[in-house]
Amino acid sequence: MIRPLPLLAMLCTVALAQALGWGSLSSVWAKPSGALRLYTSQPDADAQKTVSAFREVYPEVSVEIFRSGTEEVISRFLLEAEKGSPQADVLLVADAPTFELLKSRNLLESYCSPEAKAIAATYYDPECHYFGTKILATVIVYNTAKAQPIDSWAALAQVPQGQAVMPSPTYSGAAAYNLGVITRTPGLGWEWYEALKKNKTVLVQGNGAVARNVASGEQSYGMVVDFLAIRSRNEGSPVEVVYPKEGVPVITEPVGIVKGTPNLEAAQAFVDFLLSQKGQEVAAEMGYMPLRQDVTPPKGFPALSELKILSAPAAELAESREADKARFAKLFGE
């Protein structure tokens, strides 16, 4: 015999949860299955590990990965969207301004993951179109066998000619974000990039190439996301990491669901997994700084509270991104 009051209470609870937007009945009770297409700028090995860990929890979901630099990933996605047939279900790329652009074009689903309650609100969109998944600060890396330590971005522009390397913002989303932030930072600005050009700074496609070049000694100094430099150091490469005294730009590699995805349940499950304690532990095991306070950061990172963060409004950076990249390309002759 069904007791009417407990049943009514349960239904009211579900209705309230749905009204508040935090999760959905399907994501709580359904077992996601089918195909999921992930577009990401994560390094290949990390993307594979992320997907493998997700599939341990959701084995009925198959995941197809397209991986490249953020700028290339988004260019492909926008071309598909313009034709009315976006192929991605979920996007996991470098920075919030990229997602602000997609949000402004109504290309993202709003999904308020219940796991977001464990993350500081500053790291996700208040309307739940995207969520940060980790902390990635851009730092200076140098080869300890070839170079002397420096402590500032200003000093990076004054190292011996041709001995600094950086990722191109026309390929790397992190570099595009850094360009927007640093050119709006008093004491650095476009003058700093002009000094890098004058000093014959080497451009490569992505952060991975920067880390490899400095570890091998091809260049002595690099501008790179911290997890790659710390990972390289922990693996025995002759490198050291510097958090410059002016501060560091920080990206959060957000995740968002593509508007109209045919497999919404699996897409929501993927977002939930990345933000969950398990998902954040997987990220930390790969050497990333987690966003959740209940997950221990990997060895070698400073406390989040110790970082001096350089920033600019995400919407402003999104609006000026293409103009900033065009000016950079002209400056560096790309």
XYZ file of N, CA and C in Angstrom, residues 25-162:
414
model
N 15.868 15.432 -13.333
C 15.415 14.092 -12.989
C 16.159 13.048 -13.808
N 16.381 13.356 -15.110
C 17.024 12.376 -15.973
C 18.452 12.122 -15.545
N 19.202 13.184 -15.168
C 20.601 12.995 -14.819
C 20.762 12.278 -13.489
N 19.739 12.339 -12.644
C 19.824 11.656 -11.352
C 19.479 10.178 -11.486
N 18.408 9.859 -12.255
C 17.905 8.488 -12.287
C 18.322 7.703 -13.532
N 18.563 8.392 -14.643
C 18.865 7.673 -15.878
C 20.287 7.147 -15.868
N 20.550 6.116 -16.673
C 21.893 5.596 -16.890
C 22.289 5.981 -18.298
N 23.098 7.020 -18.444
C 23.435 7.512 -19.786
C 24.057 6.423 -20.650
N 23.788 6.479 -21.934
C 24.331 5.520 -22.880
C 24.468 6.216 -24.225
N 24.945 5.481 -25.215
C 25.055 6.026 -26.555
C 26.384 6.723 -26.796
N 26.427 7.482 -27.875
C 27.675 8.125 -28.314
C 27.743 9.572 -27.837
N 28.963 10.001 -27.531
C 29.218 11.374 -27.096
C 30.454 11.864 -27.841
N 30.357 13.037 -28.432
C 31.485 13.605 -29.165
C 32.061 14.775 -28.377
N 33.337 14.649 -28.022
C 34.036 15.645 -27.215
C 35.024 16.405 -28.090
N 34.905 17.726 -28.111
C 35.891 18.591 -28.741
C 36.719 19.222 -27.618
N 38.038 19.064 -27.668
C 38.868 19.512 -26.548
C 40.235 19.995 -26.996
N 40.836 20.818 -26.160
C 42.213 21.263 -26.376
C 43.160 20.626 -25.364
N 42.661 19.707 -24.557
C 43.536 18.985 -23.633
C 44.628 18.266 -24.412
N 45.827 18.104 -23.836
C 46.821 17.234 -24.469
C 46.229 15.852 -24.736
N 46.672 15.216 -25.812
C 46.078 13.945 -26.241
C 46.001 12.914 -25.117
N 47.124 12.704 -24.428
C 47.160 11.682 -23.382
C 46.195 12.010 -22.253
N 46.098 13.293 -21.894
C 45.205 13.700 -20.810
C 43.745 13.549 -21.215
N 43.441 13.878 -22.460
C 42.066 13.703 -22.941
C 41.659 12.234 -22.890
N 42.577 11.349 -23.291
C 42.289 9.917 -23.244
C 42.081 9.441 -21.816
N 42.909 9.918 -20.881
C 42.764 9.526 -19.479
C 41.448 10.038 -18.902
N 41.083 11.253 -19.259
C 39.822 11.828 -18.781
C 38.638 10.989 -19.252
N 38.644 10.651 -20.521
C 37.549 9.860 -21.089
C 37.532 8.456 -20.496
N 38.688 7.846 -20.323
C 38.742 6.498 -19.741
C 38.167 6.482 -18.330
N 38.507 7.503 -17.540
C 37.975 7.580 -16.172
C 36.463 7.794 -16.184
N 35.978 8.616 -17.107
C 34.531 8.835 -17.240
C 33.828 7.535 -17.589
N 34.401 6.757 -18.499
C 33.754 5.530 -18.957
C 33.802 4.420 -17.903
N 34.702 4.535 -16.927
C 34.661 3.599 -15.801
C 33.381 3.787 -15.001
N 32.895 5.020 -14.958
C 31.658 5.330 -14.232
C 30.438 5.129 -15.139
N 30.595 5.463 -16.422
C 29.490 5.361 -17.387
C 29.929 4.500 -18.572
N 30.031 3.195 -18.378
C 30.554 2.308 -19.429
C 29.664 2.198 -20.659
N 28.408 2.595 -20.552
C 27.503 2.499 -21.696
C 27.631 3.677 -22.651
N 28.477 4.642 -22.290
C 28.680 5.809 -23.148
C 30.003 5.653 -23.900
N 29.955 5.704 -25.220
C 31.178 5.714 -26.027
C 31.526 7.171 -26.340
N 32.812 7.496 -26.300
C 33.229 8.888 -26.478
C 34.212 8.992 -27.639
N 33.888 9.867 -28.572
C 34.783 10.167 -29.692
C 35.424 11.526 -29.436
N 36.753 11.621 -29.600
C 37.491 12.832 -29.270
C 38.016 13.507 -30.527
N 37.787 14.819 -30.636
C 38.525 15.650 -31.590
C 39.375 16.587 -30.766
N 40.684 16.552 -31.007
C 41.606 17.335 -30.199
C 42.503 18.222 -31.061
N 42.612 19.502 -30.684
C 43.558 20.428 -31.294
C 43.681 21.624 -30.352
N 44.403 22.674 -30.790
C 44.453 23.893 -30.003
C 43.075 24.534 -29.933
N 42.834 25.287 -28.873
C 41.515 25.884 -28.674
C 41.046 26.680 -29.883
N 41.914 27.496 -30.460
C 41.498 28.340 -31.579
C 41.060 27.487 -32.771
N 41.765 26.403 -33.028
C 41.409 25.515 -34.132
C 40.136 24.736 -33.824
N 40.001 24.273 -32.589
C 38.793 23.552 -32.181
C 37.559 24.423 -32.367
N 37.645 25.663 -31.887
C 36.485 26.555 -31.954
C 36.202 26.991 -33.389
N 37.237 27.194 -34.180
C 37.019 27.531 -35.594
C 36.245 26.426 -36.299
N 36.646 25.188 -36.050
C 35.932 24.059 -36.659
C 34.493 23.990 -36.159
N 34.315 24.153 -34.853
C 32.972 24.079 -34.282
C 32.067 25.173 -34.842
N 32.583 26.402 -34.962
C 31.774 27.506 -35.466
C 31.403 27.303 -36.934
N 32.309 26.756 -37.708
C 31.982 26.454 -39.106
C 30.841 25.434 -39.196
N 30.921 24.414 -38.333
C 29.854 23.410 -38.301
C 28.527 24.034 -37.868
N 28.600 24.908 -36.849
C 27.386 25.539 -36.341
C 26.752 26.443 -37.392
N 27.595 27.156 -38.155
C 27.076 28.033 -39.202
C 26.337 27.242 -40.279
N 26.751 25.992 -40.488
C 26.089 25.130 -41.472
C 24.868 24.427 -40.882
N 24.628 24.665 -39.572
C 23.466 24.072 -38.923
C 23.656 22.654 -38.447
N 24.896 22.179 -38.401
C 25.128 20.790 -37.993
C 26.384 20.660 -37.132
N 26.373 21.257 -35.932
C 27.548 21.094 -35.060
C 27.741 19.627 -34.692
N 28.977 19.160 -34.761
C 29.257 17.745 -34.528
C 29.608 17.435 -33.072
N 29.952 18.439 -32.291
C 30.325 18.217 -30.887
C 29.087 18.163 -29.999
N 29.181 17.360 -28.950
C 28.172 17.354 -27.890
C 28.646 18.140 -26.676
N 29.960 18.052 -26.423
C 30.565 18.717 -25.269
C 31.857 19.394 -25.722
N 32.107 20.588 -25.180
C 33.340 21.319 -25.437
C 34.136 21.431 -24.140
N 35.427 21.128 -24.211
C 36.332 21.249 -23.058
C 37.584 21.945 -23.575
N 37.606 23.275 -23.480
C 38.698 24.052 -24.050
C 39.186 25.094 -23.044
N 40.142 25.928 -23.472
C 41.006 26.619 -22.530
C 40.347 27.597 -21.577
N 39.502 28.502 -22.083
C 39.246 29.692 -21.264
C 37.813 30.190 -21.335
N 37.431 30.997 -20.338
C 36.076 31.530 -20.228
C 35.690 32.466 -21.368
N 36.575 33.357 -21.859
C 36.158 34.212 -22.966
C 35.682 33.441 -24.189
N 36.285 32.293 -24.461
C 35.813 31.457 -25.569
C 34.361 31.054 -25.351
N 34.039 30.660 -24.137
C 32.665 30.242 -23.838
C 31.714 31.441 -23.801
N 32.210 32.604 -23.419
C 31.365 33.802 -23.478
C 30.952 34.094 -24.920
N 31.887 33.900 -25.839
C 31.570 34.080 -27.262
C 30.485 33.099 -27.698
N 30.641 31.836 -27.334
C 29.662 30.814 -27.714
C 28.310 31.070 -27.051
N 28.358 31.496 -25.806
C 27.123 31.821 -25.088
C 26.387 32.971 -25.774
N 27.114 33.985 -26.214
C 26.491 35.140 -26.866
C 25.823 34.748 -28.180
N 26.276 33.655 -28.777
C 25.694 33.180 -30.042
C 24.651 32.086 -29.819
N 24.283 31.873 -28.565
C 23.248 30.891 -28.212
C 23.621 29.486 -28.672
N 24.886 29.109 -28.477
C 25.365 27.800 -28.910
C 25.580 26.834 -27.745
N 25.228 27.241 -26.528
C 25.455 26.405 -25.359
C 24.159 26.136 -24.607
N 24.015 24.908 -24.136
C 22.912 24.553 -23.237
C 23.186 25.105 -21.843
N 22.144 25.467 -21.145
C 22.263 25.803 -19.727
C 21.964 24.550 -18.914
N 22.944 24.146 -18.107
C 22.759 22.972 -17.247
C 23.464 23.243 -15.929
N 22.705 23.403 -14.873
C 23.269 23.695 -13.555
C 23.603 22.388 -12.842
N 24.811 21.922 -13.041
C 25.238 20.663 -12.440
C 25.198 20.737 -10.916
N 24.655 19.716 -10.268
C 24.658 19.709 -8.798
C 26.069 19.685 -8.226
N 27.033 19.201 -8.998
C 28.422 19.146 -8.514
C 29.049 20.533 -8.407
N 28.478 21.523 -9.072
C 29.042 22.874 -9.039
C 28.946 23.507 -7.663
N 28.109 22.953 -6.798
C 27.975 23.512 -5.447
C 29.270 23.391 -4.650
N 30.167 22.507 -5.072
C 31.435 22.314 -4.369
C 32.540 23.209 -4.926
N 32.212 24.077 -5.889
C 33.194 24.927 -6.551
C 32.834 26.392 -6.325
N 33.820 27.240 -6.116
C 33.573 28.665 -5.927
C 32.857 29.246 -7.137
N 31.858 30.081 -6.893
C 31.006 30.603 -7.962
C 31.786 31.426 -8.985
N 32.922 31.956 -8.614
C 33.718 32.755 -9.552
C 34.240 31.938 -10.725
N 34.219 30.586 -10.589
C 34.799 29.732 -11.614
C 33.775 29.159 -12.587
N 32.524 29.617 -12.527
C 31.562 29.154 -13.520
C 30.539 30.234 -13.845
N 29.919 30.061 -14.990
C 28.926 31.010 -15.471
C 27.703 30.987 -14.562
N 27.247 32.131 -14.076
C 26.085 32.142 -13.174
C 24.815 31.596 -13.810
N 24.756 31.589 -15.154
C 23.595 31.033 -15.850
C 23.843 29.594 -16.292
N 24.949 29.026 -15.822
C 25.236 27.590 -15.985
C 25.472 27.150 -17.427
N 26.053 28.022 -18.243
C 26.387 27.621 -19.610
C 27.771 26.972 -19.690
N 28.623 27.218 -18.712
C 29.942 26.576 -18.688
C 30.497 26.601 -17.271
N 31.414 25.658 -17.004
C 32.007 25.504 -15.687
C 33.517 25.297 -15.816
N 34.293 26.019 -15.009
C 35.720 25.738 -14.936
C 35.945 24.342 -14.379
N 37.036 23.710 -14.801
C 37.320 22.350 -14.329
C 38.655 22.229 -13.601
N 39.510 23.247 -13.695
C 40.827 23.195 -13.063
C 41.458 24.576 -13.109
N 42.581 24.736 -12.436
C 43.316 26.000 -12.458
C 44.596 25.805 -13.258
N 44.810 26.653 -14.274
C 46.038 26.622 -15.043
C 46.605 28.036 -15.113
N 47.685 28.266 -14.409
C 48.345 29.567 -14.422
C 49.458 29.555 -15.463
N 49.655 30.672 -16.151
C 50.779 30.787 -17.073
C 51.971 31.366 -16.328
N 53.111 30.697 -16.458
C 54.303 31.016 -15.676
C 55.519 31.071 -16.593
N 56.670 31.307 -15.979
C 57.953 31.224 -16.680
C 58.613 29.900 -16.328
N 59.112 29.195 -17.312
C 59.910 27.993 -17.096
C 61.295 28.261 -17.664
N 62.330 27.790 -16.976
C 63.680 27.961 -17.511
C 64.492 26.685 -17.331
N 65.470 26.503 -18.197
C 66.341 25.332 -18.168
C 67.472 25.600 -17.179
N 67.528 24.834 -16.109
C 68.497 25.092 -15.044
C 69.935 24.809 -15.461
N 70.120 24.035 -16.537
C 71.475 23.735 -17.009
C 72.019 24.818 -17.928
N 71.124 25.699 -18.421
C 71.553 26.688 -19.399
C 71.279 28.130 -19.001
N 70.417 28.355 -18.025
C 69.947 29.713 -17.772
C 69.952 30.063 -16.292
N 70.014 31.357 -16.036
C 69.899 31.881 -14.684
C 68.433 32.177 -14.385
N 68.015 32.033 -13.140
C 66.614 32.315 -12.810
C 66.269 33.786 -12.992
N 65.047 34.059 -13.391
C 64.499 35.411 -13.446
C 63.200 35.408 -12.652
N 62.709 36.598 -12.307
C 61.538 36.627 -11.418
C 60.370 37.442 -11.945
N 60.425 37.858 -13.223
C 59.364 38.743 -13.697
C 59.138 38.588 -15.193
N 57.940 39.021 -15.631
C 57.648 39.058 -17.056
C 58.551 40.075 -17.750
N 58.830 41.185 -17.062
C 59.709 42.197 -17.650
C 61.070 41.602 -17.972
N 61.584 40.760 -17.072
C 62.905 40.147 -17.286
C 62.876 39.153 -18.448
N 61.725 38.506 -18.687
C 61.634 37.546 -19.788
C 61.876 38.228 -21.139
N 61.493 39.494 -21.232
C 61.686 40.234 -22.480
C 63.123 40.722 -22.644
N 63.989 40.436 -21.660
C 65.366 40.922 -21.694
C 66.395 39.799 -21.655
N 65.966 38.560 -21.798
C 66.919 37.446 -21.811
C 67.701 37.485 -23.123
N 68.787 36.713 -23.268
C 69.535 36.718 -24.532
C 68.625 36.463 -25.736
N 68.901 37.169 -26.821
C 68.050 37.090 -28.007
C 67.859 35.658 -28.495
N 66.601 35.354 -28.826
C 66.268 34.045 -29.361
C 66.209 32.936 -28.331
